[in-house]
Short mmCIF file of C-alpha atoms in Angstrom, two decimals:
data_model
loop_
_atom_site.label_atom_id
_atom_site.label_comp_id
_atom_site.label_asym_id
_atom_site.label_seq_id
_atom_site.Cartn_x
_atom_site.Cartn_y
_atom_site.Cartn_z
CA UNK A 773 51.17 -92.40 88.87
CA UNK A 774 52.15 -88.54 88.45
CA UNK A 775 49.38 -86.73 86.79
CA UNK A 776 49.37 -82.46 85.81
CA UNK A 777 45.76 -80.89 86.43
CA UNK A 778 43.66 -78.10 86.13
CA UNK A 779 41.96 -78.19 89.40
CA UNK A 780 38.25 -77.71 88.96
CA UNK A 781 35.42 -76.55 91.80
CA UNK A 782 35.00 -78.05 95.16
CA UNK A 783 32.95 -81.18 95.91
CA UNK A 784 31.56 -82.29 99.20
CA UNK A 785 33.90 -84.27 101.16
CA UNK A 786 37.28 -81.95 101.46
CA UNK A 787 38.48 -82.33 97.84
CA UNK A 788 38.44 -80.99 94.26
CA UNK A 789 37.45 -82.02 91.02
CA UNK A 790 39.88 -82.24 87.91
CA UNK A 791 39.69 -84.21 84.86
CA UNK A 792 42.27 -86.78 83.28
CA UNK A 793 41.42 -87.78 79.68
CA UNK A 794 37.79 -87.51 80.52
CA UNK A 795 37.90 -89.33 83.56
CA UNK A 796 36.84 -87.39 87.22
CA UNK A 797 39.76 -86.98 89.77
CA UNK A 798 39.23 -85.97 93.16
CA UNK A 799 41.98 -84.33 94.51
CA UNK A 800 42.89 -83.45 97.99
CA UNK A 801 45.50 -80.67 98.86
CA UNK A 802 44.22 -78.41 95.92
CA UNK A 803 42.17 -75.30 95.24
CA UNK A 804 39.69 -74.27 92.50
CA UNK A 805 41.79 -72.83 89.61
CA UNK A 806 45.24 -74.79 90.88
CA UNK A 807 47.15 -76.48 88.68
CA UNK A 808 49.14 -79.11 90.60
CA UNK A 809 50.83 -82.38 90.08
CA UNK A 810 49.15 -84.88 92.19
CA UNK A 811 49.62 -88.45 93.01
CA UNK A 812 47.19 -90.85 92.34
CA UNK A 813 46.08 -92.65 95.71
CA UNK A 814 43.21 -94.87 94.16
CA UNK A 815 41.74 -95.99 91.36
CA UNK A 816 38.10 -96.75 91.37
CA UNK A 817 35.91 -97.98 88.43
CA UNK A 818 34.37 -94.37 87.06
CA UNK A 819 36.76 -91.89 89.10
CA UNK A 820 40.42 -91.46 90.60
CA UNK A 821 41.65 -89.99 94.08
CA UNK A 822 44.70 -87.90 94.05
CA UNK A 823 47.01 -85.86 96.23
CA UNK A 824 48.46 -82.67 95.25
CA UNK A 825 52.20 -82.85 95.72
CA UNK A 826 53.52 -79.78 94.01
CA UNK A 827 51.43 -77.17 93.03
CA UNK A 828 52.30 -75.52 89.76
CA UNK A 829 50.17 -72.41 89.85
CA UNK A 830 48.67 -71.36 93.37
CA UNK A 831 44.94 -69.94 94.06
CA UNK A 832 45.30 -66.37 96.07
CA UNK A 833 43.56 -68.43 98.88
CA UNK A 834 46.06 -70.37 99.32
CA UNK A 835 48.26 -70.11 102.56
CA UNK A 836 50.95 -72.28 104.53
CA UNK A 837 49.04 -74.64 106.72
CA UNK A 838 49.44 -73.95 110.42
CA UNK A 839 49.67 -77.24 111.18
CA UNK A 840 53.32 -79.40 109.83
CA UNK A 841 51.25 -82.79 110.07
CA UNK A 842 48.48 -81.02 107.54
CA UNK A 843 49.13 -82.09 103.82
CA UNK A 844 50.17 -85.44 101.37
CA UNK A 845 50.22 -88.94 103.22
CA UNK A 846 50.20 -87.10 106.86
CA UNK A 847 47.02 -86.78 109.52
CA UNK A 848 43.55 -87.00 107.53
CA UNK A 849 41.61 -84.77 109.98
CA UNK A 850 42.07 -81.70 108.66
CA UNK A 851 41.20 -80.98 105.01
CA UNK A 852 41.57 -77.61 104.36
CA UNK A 853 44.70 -76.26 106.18
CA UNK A 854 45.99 -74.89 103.44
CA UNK A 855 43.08 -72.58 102.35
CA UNK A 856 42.39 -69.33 103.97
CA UNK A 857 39.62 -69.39 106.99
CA UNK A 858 37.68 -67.15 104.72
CA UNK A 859 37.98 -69.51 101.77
CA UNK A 860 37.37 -72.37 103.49
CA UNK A 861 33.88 -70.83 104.51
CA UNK A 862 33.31 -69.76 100.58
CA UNK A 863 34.51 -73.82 99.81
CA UNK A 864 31.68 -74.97 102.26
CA UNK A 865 29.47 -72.54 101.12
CA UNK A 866 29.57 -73.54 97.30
CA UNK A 867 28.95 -77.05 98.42
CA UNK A 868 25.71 -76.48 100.68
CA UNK A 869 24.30 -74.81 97.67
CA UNK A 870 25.15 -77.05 95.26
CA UNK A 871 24.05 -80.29 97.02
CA UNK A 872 21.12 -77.98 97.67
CA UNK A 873 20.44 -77.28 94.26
CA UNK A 874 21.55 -80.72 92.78
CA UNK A 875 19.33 -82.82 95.25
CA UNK A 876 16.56 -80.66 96.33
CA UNK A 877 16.11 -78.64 93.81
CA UNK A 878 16.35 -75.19 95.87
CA UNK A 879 18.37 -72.25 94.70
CA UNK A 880 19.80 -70.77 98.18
CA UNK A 881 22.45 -68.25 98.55
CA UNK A 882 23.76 -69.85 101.64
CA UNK A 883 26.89 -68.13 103.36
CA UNK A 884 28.39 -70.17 105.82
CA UNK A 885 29.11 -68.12 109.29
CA UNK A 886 31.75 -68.06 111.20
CA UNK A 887 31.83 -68.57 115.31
CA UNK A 888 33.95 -67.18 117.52
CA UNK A 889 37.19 -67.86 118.74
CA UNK A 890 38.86 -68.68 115.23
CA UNK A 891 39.87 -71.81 113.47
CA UNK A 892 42.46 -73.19 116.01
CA UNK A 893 42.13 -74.35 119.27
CA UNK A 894 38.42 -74.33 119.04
CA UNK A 895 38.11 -78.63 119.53
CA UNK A 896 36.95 -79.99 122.91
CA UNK A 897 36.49 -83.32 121.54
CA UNK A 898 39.71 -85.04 120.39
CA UNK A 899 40.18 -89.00 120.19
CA UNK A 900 43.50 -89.99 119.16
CA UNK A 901 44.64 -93.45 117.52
CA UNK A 902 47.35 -95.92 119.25
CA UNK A 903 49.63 -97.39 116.53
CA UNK A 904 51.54 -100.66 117.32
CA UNK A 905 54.14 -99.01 119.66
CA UNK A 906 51.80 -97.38 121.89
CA UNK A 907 52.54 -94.04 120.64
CA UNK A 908 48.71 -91.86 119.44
CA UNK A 909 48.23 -90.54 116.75
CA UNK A 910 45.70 -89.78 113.82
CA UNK A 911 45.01 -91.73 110.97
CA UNK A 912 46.28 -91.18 107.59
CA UNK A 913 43.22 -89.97 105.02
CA UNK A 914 41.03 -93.21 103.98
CA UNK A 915 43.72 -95.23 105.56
CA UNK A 916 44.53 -97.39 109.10
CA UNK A 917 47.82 -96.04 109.07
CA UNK A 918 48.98 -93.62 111.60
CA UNK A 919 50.77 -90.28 112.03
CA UNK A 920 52.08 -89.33 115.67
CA UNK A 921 52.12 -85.39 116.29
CA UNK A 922 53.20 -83.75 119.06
CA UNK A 923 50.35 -82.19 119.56
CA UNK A 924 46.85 -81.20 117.52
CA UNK A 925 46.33 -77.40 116.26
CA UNK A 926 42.46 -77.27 116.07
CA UNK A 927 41.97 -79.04 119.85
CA UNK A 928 41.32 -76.69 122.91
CA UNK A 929 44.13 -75.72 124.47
CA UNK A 930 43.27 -77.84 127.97
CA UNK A 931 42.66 -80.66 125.78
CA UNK A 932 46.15 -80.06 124.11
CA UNK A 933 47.60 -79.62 127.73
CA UNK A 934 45.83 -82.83 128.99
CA UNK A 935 49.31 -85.83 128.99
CA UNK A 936 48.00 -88.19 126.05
CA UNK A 937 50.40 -87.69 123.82
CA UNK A 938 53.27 -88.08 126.27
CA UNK A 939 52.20 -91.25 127.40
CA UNK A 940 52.10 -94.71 125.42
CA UNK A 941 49.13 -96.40 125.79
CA UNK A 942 47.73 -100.34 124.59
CA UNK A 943 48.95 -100.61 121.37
CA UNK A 944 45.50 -100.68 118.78
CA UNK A 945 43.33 -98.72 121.07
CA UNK A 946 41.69 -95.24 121.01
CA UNK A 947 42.53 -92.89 123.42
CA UNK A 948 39.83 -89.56 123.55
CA UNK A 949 40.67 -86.13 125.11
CA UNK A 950 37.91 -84.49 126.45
CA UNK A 951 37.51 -80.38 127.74
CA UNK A 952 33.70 -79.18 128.77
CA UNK A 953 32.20 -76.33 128.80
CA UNK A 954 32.66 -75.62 132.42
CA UNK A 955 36.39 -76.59 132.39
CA UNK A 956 36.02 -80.24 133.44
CA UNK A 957 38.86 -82.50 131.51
CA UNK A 958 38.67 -86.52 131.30
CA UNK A 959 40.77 -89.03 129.01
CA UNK A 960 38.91 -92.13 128.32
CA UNK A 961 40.32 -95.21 126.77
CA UNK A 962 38.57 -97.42 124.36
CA UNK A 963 39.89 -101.62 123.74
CA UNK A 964 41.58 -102.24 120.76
CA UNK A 965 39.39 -105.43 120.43
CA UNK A 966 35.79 -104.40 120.75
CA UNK A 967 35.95 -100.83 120.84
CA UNK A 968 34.40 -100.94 124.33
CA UNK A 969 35.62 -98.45 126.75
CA UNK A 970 38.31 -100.15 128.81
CA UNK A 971 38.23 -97.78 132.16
CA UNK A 972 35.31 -96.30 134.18
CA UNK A 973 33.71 -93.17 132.52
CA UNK A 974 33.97 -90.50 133.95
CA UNK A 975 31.16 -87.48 134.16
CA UNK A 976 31.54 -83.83 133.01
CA UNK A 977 29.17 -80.98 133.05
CA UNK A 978 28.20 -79.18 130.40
CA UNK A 979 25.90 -75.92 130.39
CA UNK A 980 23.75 -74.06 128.15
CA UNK A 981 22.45 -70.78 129.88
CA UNK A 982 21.69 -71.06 133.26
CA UNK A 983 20.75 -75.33 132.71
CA UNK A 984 23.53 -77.75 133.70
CA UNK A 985 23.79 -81.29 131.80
CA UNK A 986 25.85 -84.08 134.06
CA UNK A 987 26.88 -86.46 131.50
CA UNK A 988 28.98 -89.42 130.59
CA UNK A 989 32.66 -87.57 128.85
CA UNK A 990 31.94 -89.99 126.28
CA UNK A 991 28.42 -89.25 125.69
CA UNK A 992 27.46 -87.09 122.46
CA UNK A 993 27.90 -83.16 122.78
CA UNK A 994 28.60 -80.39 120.22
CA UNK A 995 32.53 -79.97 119.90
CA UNK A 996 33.29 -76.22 119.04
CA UNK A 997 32.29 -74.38 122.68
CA UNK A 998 30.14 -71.72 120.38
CA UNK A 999 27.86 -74.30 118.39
CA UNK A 1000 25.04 -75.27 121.06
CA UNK A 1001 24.41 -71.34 121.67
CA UNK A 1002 24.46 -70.44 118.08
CA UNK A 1003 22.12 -73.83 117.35
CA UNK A 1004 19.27 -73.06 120.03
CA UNK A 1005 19.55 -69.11 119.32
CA UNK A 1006 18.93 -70.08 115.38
CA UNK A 1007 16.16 -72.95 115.68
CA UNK A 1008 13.96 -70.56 118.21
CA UNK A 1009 14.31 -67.80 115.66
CA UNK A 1010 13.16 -69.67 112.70
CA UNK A 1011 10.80 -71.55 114.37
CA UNK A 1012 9.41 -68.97 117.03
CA UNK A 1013 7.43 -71.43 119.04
CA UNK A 1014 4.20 -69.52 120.70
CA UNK A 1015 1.93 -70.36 124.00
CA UNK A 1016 0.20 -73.70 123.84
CA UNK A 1017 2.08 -75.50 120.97
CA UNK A 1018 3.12 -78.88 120.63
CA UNK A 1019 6.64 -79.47 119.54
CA UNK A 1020 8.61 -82.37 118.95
CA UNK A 1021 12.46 -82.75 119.58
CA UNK A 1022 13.42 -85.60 117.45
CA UNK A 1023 16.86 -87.31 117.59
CA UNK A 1024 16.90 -85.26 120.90
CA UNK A 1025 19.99 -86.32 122.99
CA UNK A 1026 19.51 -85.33 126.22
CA UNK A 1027 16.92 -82.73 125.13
CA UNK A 1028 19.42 -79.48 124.39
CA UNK A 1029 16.68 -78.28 122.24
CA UNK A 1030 13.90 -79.55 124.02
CA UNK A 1031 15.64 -77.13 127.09
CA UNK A 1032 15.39 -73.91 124.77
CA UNK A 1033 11.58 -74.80 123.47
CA UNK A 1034 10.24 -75.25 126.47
CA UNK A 1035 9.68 -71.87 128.25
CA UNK A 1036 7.80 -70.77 124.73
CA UNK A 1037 5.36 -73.30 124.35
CA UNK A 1038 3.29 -76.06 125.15
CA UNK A 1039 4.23 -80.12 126.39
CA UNK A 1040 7.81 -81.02 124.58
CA UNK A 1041 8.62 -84.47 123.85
CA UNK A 1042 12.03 -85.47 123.26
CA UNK A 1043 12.73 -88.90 121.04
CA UNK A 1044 16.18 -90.20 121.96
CA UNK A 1045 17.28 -94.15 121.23
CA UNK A 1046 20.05 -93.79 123.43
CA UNK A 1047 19.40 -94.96 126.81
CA UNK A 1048 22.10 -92.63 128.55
CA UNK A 1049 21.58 -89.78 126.90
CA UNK A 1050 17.63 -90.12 127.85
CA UNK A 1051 18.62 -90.34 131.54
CA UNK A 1052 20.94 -87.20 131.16
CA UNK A 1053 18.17 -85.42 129.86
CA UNK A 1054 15.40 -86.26 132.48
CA UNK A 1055 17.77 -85.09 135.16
CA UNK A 1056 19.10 -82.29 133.88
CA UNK A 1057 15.07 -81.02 133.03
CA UNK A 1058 13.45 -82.76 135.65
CA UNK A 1059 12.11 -79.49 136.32
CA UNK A 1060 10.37 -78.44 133.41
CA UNK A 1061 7.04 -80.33 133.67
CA UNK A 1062 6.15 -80.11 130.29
CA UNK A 1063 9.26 -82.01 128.62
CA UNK A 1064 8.92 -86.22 128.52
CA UNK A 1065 11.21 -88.08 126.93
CA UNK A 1066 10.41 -91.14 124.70
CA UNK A 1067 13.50 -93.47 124.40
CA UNK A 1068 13.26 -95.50 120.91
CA UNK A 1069 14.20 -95.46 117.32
CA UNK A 1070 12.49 -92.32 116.01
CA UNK A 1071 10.88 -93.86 112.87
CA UNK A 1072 9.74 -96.67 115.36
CA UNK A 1073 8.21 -94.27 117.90
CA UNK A 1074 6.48 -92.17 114.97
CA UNK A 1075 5.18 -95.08 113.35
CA UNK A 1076 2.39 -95.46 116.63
CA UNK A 1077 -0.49 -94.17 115.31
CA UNK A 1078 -1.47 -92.39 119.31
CA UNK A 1079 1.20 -89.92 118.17
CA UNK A 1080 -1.16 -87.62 115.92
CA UNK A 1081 -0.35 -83.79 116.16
CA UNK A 1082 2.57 -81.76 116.49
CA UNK A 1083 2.66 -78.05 116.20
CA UNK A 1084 6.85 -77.43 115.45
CA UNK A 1085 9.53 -80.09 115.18
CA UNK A 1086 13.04 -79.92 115.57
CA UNK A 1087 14.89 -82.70 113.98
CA UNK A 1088 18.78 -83.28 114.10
CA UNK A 1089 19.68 -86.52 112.66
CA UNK A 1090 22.80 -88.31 112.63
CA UNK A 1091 25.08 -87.97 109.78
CA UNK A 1092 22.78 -90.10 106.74
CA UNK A 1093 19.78 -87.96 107.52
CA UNK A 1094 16.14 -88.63 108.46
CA UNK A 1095 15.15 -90.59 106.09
CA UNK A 1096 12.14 -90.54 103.45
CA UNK A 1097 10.25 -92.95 106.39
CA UNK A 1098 10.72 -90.45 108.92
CA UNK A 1099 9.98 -87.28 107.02
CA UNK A 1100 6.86 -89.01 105.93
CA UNK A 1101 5.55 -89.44 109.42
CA UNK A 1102 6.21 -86.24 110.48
CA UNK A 1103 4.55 -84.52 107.48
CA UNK A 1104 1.70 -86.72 108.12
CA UNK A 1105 1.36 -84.93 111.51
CA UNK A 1106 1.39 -81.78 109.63
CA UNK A 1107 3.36 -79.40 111.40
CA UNK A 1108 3.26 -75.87 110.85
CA UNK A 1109 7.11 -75.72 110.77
CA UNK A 1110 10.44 -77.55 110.78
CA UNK A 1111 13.84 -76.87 112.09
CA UNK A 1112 16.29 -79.38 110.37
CA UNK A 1113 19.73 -79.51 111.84
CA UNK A 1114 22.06 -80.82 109.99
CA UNK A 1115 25.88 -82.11 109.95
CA UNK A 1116 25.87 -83.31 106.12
CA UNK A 1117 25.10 -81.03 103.54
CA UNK A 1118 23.85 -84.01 100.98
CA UNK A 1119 21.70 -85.59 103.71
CA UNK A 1120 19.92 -82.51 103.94
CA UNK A 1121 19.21 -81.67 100.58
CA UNK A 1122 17.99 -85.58 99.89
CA UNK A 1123 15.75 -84.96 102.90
CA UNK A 1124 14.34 -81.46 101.98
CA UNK A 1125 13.38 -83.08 98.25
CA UNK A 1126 11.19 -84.97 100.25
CA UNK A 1127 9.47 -82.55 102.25
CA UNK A 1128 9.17 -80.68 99.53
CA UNK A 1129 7.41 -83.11 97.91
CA UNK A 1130 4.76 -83.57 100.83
CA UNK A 1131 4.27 -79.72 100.21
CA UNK A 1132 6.83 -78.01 102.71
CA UNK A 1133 9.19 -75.51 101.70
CA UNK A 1134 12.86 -74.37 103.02
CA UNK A 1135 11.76 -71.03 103.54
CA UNK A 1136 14.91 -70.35 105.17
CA UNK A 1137 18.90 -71.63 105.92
CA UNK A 1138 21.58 -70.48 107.74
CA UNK A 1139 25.23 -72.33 107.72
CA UNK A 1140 27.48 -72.52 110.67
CA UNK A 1141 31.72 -73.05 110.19
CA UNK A 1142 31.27 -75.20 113.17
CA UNK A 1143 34.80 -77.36 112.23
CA UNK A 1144 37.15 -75.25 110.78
CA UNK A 1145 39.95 -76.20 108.55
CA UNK A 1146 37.68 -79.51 107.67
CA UNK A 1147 35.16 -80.21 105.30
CA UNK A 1148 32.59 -80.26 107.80
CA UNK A 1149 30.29 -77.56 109.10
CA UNK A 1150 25.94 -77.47 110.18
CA UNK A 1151 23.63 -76.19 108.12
CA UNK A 1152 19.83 -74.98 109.89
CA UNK A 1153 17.14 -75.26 107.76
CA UNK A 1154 13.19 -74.00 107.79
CA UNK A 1155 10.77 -75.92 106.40
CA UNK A 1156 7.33 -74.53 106.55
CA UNK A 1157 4.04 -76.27 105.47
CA UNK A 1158 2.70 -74.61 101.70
#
């Protein structure tokens, strides 16, 4: 089904809205004040998903996408290849403010801040798809169907130089390109049956200042090569921690944060569920003696009632958010401040309602264009006791 639209404001999640005889339709490909014939892709009870296919009147944002697999029915990675890099960051922008506004209540002016190096070639993290011939690939948007490219635009160029996608591979697996920070490069293959990874892991460093991490090259890091700076500068500004204070690095990693915080304050502990990413911590800080790591599920670890004051908390979630449990437990400690790092702009707003509720504040928010040309980017948020 071939439907003309008046494409309407952006919506979290790398689309538009538009309306069809009353009904909401969330169109991909498009810009805010587009009008576009688009495809219908789904139909769900309440709303429709679309793809622009021709557009009939063009936005002054719009531009040819760098990228020939970017558009209708081709890769799904990319979302907004076809928007100018300082549109994009005005798209991402509206939406932080709006889920801000919408679920938390908060009127923020939130521009969302470029880092350096532009919006291609900026990825150090790439894992790639194996369709049935061997050949990788990405997958199609909301779909298990895959596009081979010959290469990808927004990867680093040693990642895009590493020889995945001249080699087949075992047809249904995952194959992941990896660049670090210090120039170490690994390609790591994952089963097509149980996702496990099918070859030994290899180890790459990673740095932050003067501190070296030795890690798995699957293990979690930040994937644009500016983000970790630009995170630890921002959460030691807003949260200035001083001589003596208790801080808390919650959904720690291998304690990235817990590395900045410590020279400013007092004993650090890091909560981490991951068993590997605790061990990559303790060595790379064995030497700052007052960081401990706590390996467990943070709301478990919390819940123990010996844990009673904190002074500052950083907390950087995965993807849903903290949680009303876990922001409960930490306002119950009643910490002076808050640094909430976040990768999902509604998870954040749902989880600043509730601090605000227990009588904290965002008091202040900065936005980071951490994954250009997607619909992804971090948002930092203060949150200071009332």
């Amino acid at each position: 089904m071939i439907l003309e639209l008046e494409v309407g404001p952006v919506a979290h999640g790398g689309h538009c809205v538009a309306r069809h005889e009353g009904q909401v339709v969330f169109v991909r490909h498009a810009l805010p004040g587009e009008r576009v014939l688009a495809r219908v892709t789904e139909e769900r009870r309440g709303f429709l998903r679309a793809d622009a296919i021709e557009i009939l009147l063009a936005s002054p944002d719009r531009v040819i996408p760098p990228c020939p697999f970017a558009g209708p029915g081709a890769c799904g990675g990319c979302d907004w290849q076809h928007a100018d890099p300082g549109a994009q960051r005005r798209l991402k922008q509206h939406v932080i403010e709006e889920q801000l506004a919408r679920l938390a209540g908060v009127s923020a002016t939130v521009p969302v801040e470029p880092l350096p190096g532009g919006p291609l070639g900026w990825r150090t993290r790439v894992q790639y798809a194996v369709g049935r011939d061997g050949r990788p690939g990405f997958h199609r948007h909301r779909s298990s169907g895959i596009v081979p490219v010959d290469r990808c635009r927004i990867a680093h160029p040693a990642v895009q130089a590493l020889p995945v996608l001249r080699e087949n591979w075992p047809p249904g697996s995952s194959v992941e390109a990896v660049r670090s920070s210090v120039g170490d490069t690994a390609v790591i293959t994952r089963d097509s049956r149980t996702g496990g990874i099918a070859s030994p892991v290899p180890k790459v460093r990673e740095t932050v200042g003067d501190r070296t991490w030795n890690l798995d090259a699957s293990g979690f890091w930040q994937v644009h090569p500016h983000a970790v700076t630009a995170f630890t500068e921002t959460v030691l500004d807003m949260l200035r921690p001083a001589e003596g204070e208790r801080a808390w690095d919650l959904y720690g990693g291998a304690g990235v944060f817990a590395a900045a915080l410590a020279p400013h304050c007092g004993p650090v502990t890091v909560v981490e569920a991951d068993r590997r990413a605790v061990a990559t911590g303790q060595r790379a800080l064995r030497d700052l003696s007052n960081v401990r790591f706590a390996r467990g599920d943070v709301a478990a670890v919390l819940a123990n009632p010996n844990w009673r004051g904190v002074d500052v908390v950083v907390l950087d979630p995965p993807r849903a958010g903290a949680g009303r449990a876990v922001v409960e437990k930490i306002v119950a400690r009643s910490p002076r401040a808050v640094a909430y790092v976040a990768c999902d702009p509604a998870a954040v707003a749902r989880d600043v309602r509730t601090f605000r509720d227990h009588g904290y504040d965002l008091t202040g928010v900065r936005a980071f264009d951490s994954f250009p040309m997607t619909h992804h980017f971090e948002t930092i948020g203060l949150l200071e006791r009332r």
